[in-house]
Amino acid sequence: MQDSTYALGFFYIFQLCMSGALAFLLYQYFKDVGHGFVKYWALGFICLAVKFLSMALQNFTPAIPDTDWLKIFIAIGGQIGAYSFALFFVFGFLESLNKFSTLLKYRIWLVSAAVIFATTVTLVFSQDIYGAFNRFYIRVSLLDFILSGVFFGVSVLLMNSQKRFFAAKMLITICLILSVRFVIFSFLSVVMLRETQFTQIELIFRYFDFACYAMLGVSLLLWMQGAERNAAEQAINRATYMGKHDMLTGALNREQVIENIPSAIEAAVNKRLKLAIYLIDLKRFKFINDTYGLKIGDLVLGKVAKRLKQSILLPQVVGRISGDSFVFAIEIGDEGQLEKAAQHIHDVISRAYRVNNQEIHLQASVGYCLSPQDGDDAENLLHKANLALFRAENRNIPSMRYSTGMQADGSHLPAAEKAIRLGIQNNEFLLYFQPQLNLVSNRIEGVEALVRWQHPERGLLQPDQFLPDFEALALNSELDGYVLELACQKLAHWYLNYKRRITIAVNVSAAEFQDPTLVSKIQGLLLKYDIPSKYLELEITENVVITDIESAMDTIVTLQNMGIKVSIDDFGTGYSSLSYLRELPIDKIKIDRSFITDFARNDSDLTIVKSMIKLSHGLGKRVLAEGVESQEQLELLRKLGCDAVQGFYINRPLTEDALIKQFSRRS
């Protein structure tokens, strides 16, 4: 009899080693992947090992009575191990499936309660020399009944989850088997404990446990691998979806619009129909962002996209190609439907938007063209729709159809293009310089280059008087190249004549920043004018980055390796996610003036500015606030830890002569 008791003790030692090995494997997996639920399971198998150690010690000490305190302490350890195993096992699944997460906040209290409960049930009848059966009921039968409920609950959790790959089904099966095993044994221990054959039945269940626990550990490892693979597949699917759709609205992005238009044209032709392309621009949308906040603006954009997709005209293509511009393509059979469809678009967009108890009204400008009459190339059709849109906005009318004369019309754009090219040739475009004050050193740390046009007939023109023509004529890249070279000329001139070095920040448009030759152009300018790269800074907007995040990051890294600083201009007015800030290797963030104007008196703006500064500093990026126009704003920004500021309070944009005088005064 004693030999069989020792043999059972060695069997429990073997189970202890198995549990320890599973705990080790789970812990190593946890170190690799870092998932908290894996740590819970590793702790669970450690606790299971403690339970088996307790059972082994009890079998190795048959001569010591159960009422002896040594035996009682050993039993307490086993009970604590068993109940703790159940608790950590459940914790792991709750965290992995994101179920009842509030329970995990009280995990320390729950573990403490389990320890107290295990100790209490062990001490009951512990000193009763005639209480062997009662001790078995409360230490074994009750424990098995509770474990049955635990495994059944876990199997239900898994059945209700979406992780239904093979390993998950295998885990559900094992949990159900263990649940049935424990409830059967709990029942049998109550009705057959005094029977002589119960010892053999118990031994069979112990061997069955060994197989089940081994399978449980293997299933957990397989389940985690399956969960990782499933998560990776979901991430790939999501990345594929996001690569084709605008992240904010769910509409197609620009690349997918261009890719889908040819197939939409082909489908229309097969039905003997035509495809109408509508380009929609929301009016004064920046006002919505400034008035109601960026979050409300984003929600409104999402609603606009949803309305367009749900249109009764059954659009073939709905896409968002820039901040507040959408493409809407439908099949039509009669050209007389073109204007009716445009009016339908106005009706759809102009209906009031209810967002967070706010009623918001929008208007739009629409330009459209028709395929195949106006062509069958997607880029060309979008360009023609954009020409019509530009004409509609210039004439302040709701919508306009493209006509051939728009490309050759001598009324505006051709004349504007001629004047612009002549202006560049004659160096009529000048740079003004907006000083930037460092709030730590209280000295000017650099200037932003602002372009002006000294027009021979109209006088000095501000950017809003000529930049729209550059945009319409797709000449932004030429202007950027002109300004970059002029800035480098000034840097060289100031050092040669005044021995002064100062950083110049130059705005770069999306077209120029996405030009693959940008880096080589800048390298050539730095060499040509013998300028240290650290004195040139490029400013880009959020929307430039979000258009092609991967390409933008590559360009930024290359520029920074050259020693050129890159900053995000007008931060907060774009539509990209704040999470991109963590990925982008930019040096500085410029908070848009719309947040600074009233932030000293507006709690919402103050909170936004404070959060932007804190977020940027947390990511290791400097912060510059634009549009500072009062002492109160300056001091508040200084208090919030802003690194630098610019605005009329510091200095209005200066001519080169005025800036040189400041050099002289400082000297």
XYZ file of C-alpha atoms in Angstrom, residues 240-261 263-264 305 309 315-322 325-329:
39
model
C -5.226 46.459 -47.866
C -8.567 48.141 -47.241
C -6.931 51.314 -45.913
C -4.578 51.320 -48.888
C -7.605 51.594 -51.145
C -9.885 53.748 -49.001
C -9.691 57.085 -47.288
C -9.129 56.377 -43.591
C -11.472 59.084 -42.367
C -14.539 58.572 -44.560
C -14.232 55.048 -45.957
C -14.563 56.404 -49.507
C -12.030 55.441 -52.171
C -8.744 57.340 -52.052
C -7.329 59.225 -55.028
C -5.317 56.308 -56.381
C -8.319 53.990 -56.281
C -10.552 56.611 -57.888
C -8.133 56.790 -60.817
C -7.940 52.989 -60.936
C -11.742 52.474 -60.801
C -12.839 55.120 -63.325
C -13.587 50.047 -65.395
C -16.636 52.212 -64.613
C -19.165 60.494 -47.921
C -22.450 56.545 -51.363
C -22.840 56.015 -57.978
C -20.214 53.790 -59.563
C -17.328 55.628 -57.876
C -17.283 57.717 -54.684
C -13.898 58.946 -53.503
C -12.195 61.594 -51.413
C -9.218 62.995 -53.293
C -8.122 65.712 -50.862
C -12.923 67.409 -52.191
C -14.905 64.389 -53.370
C -15.387 62.539 -56.668
C -18.832 61.236 -57.604
C -19.273 59.197 -60.802
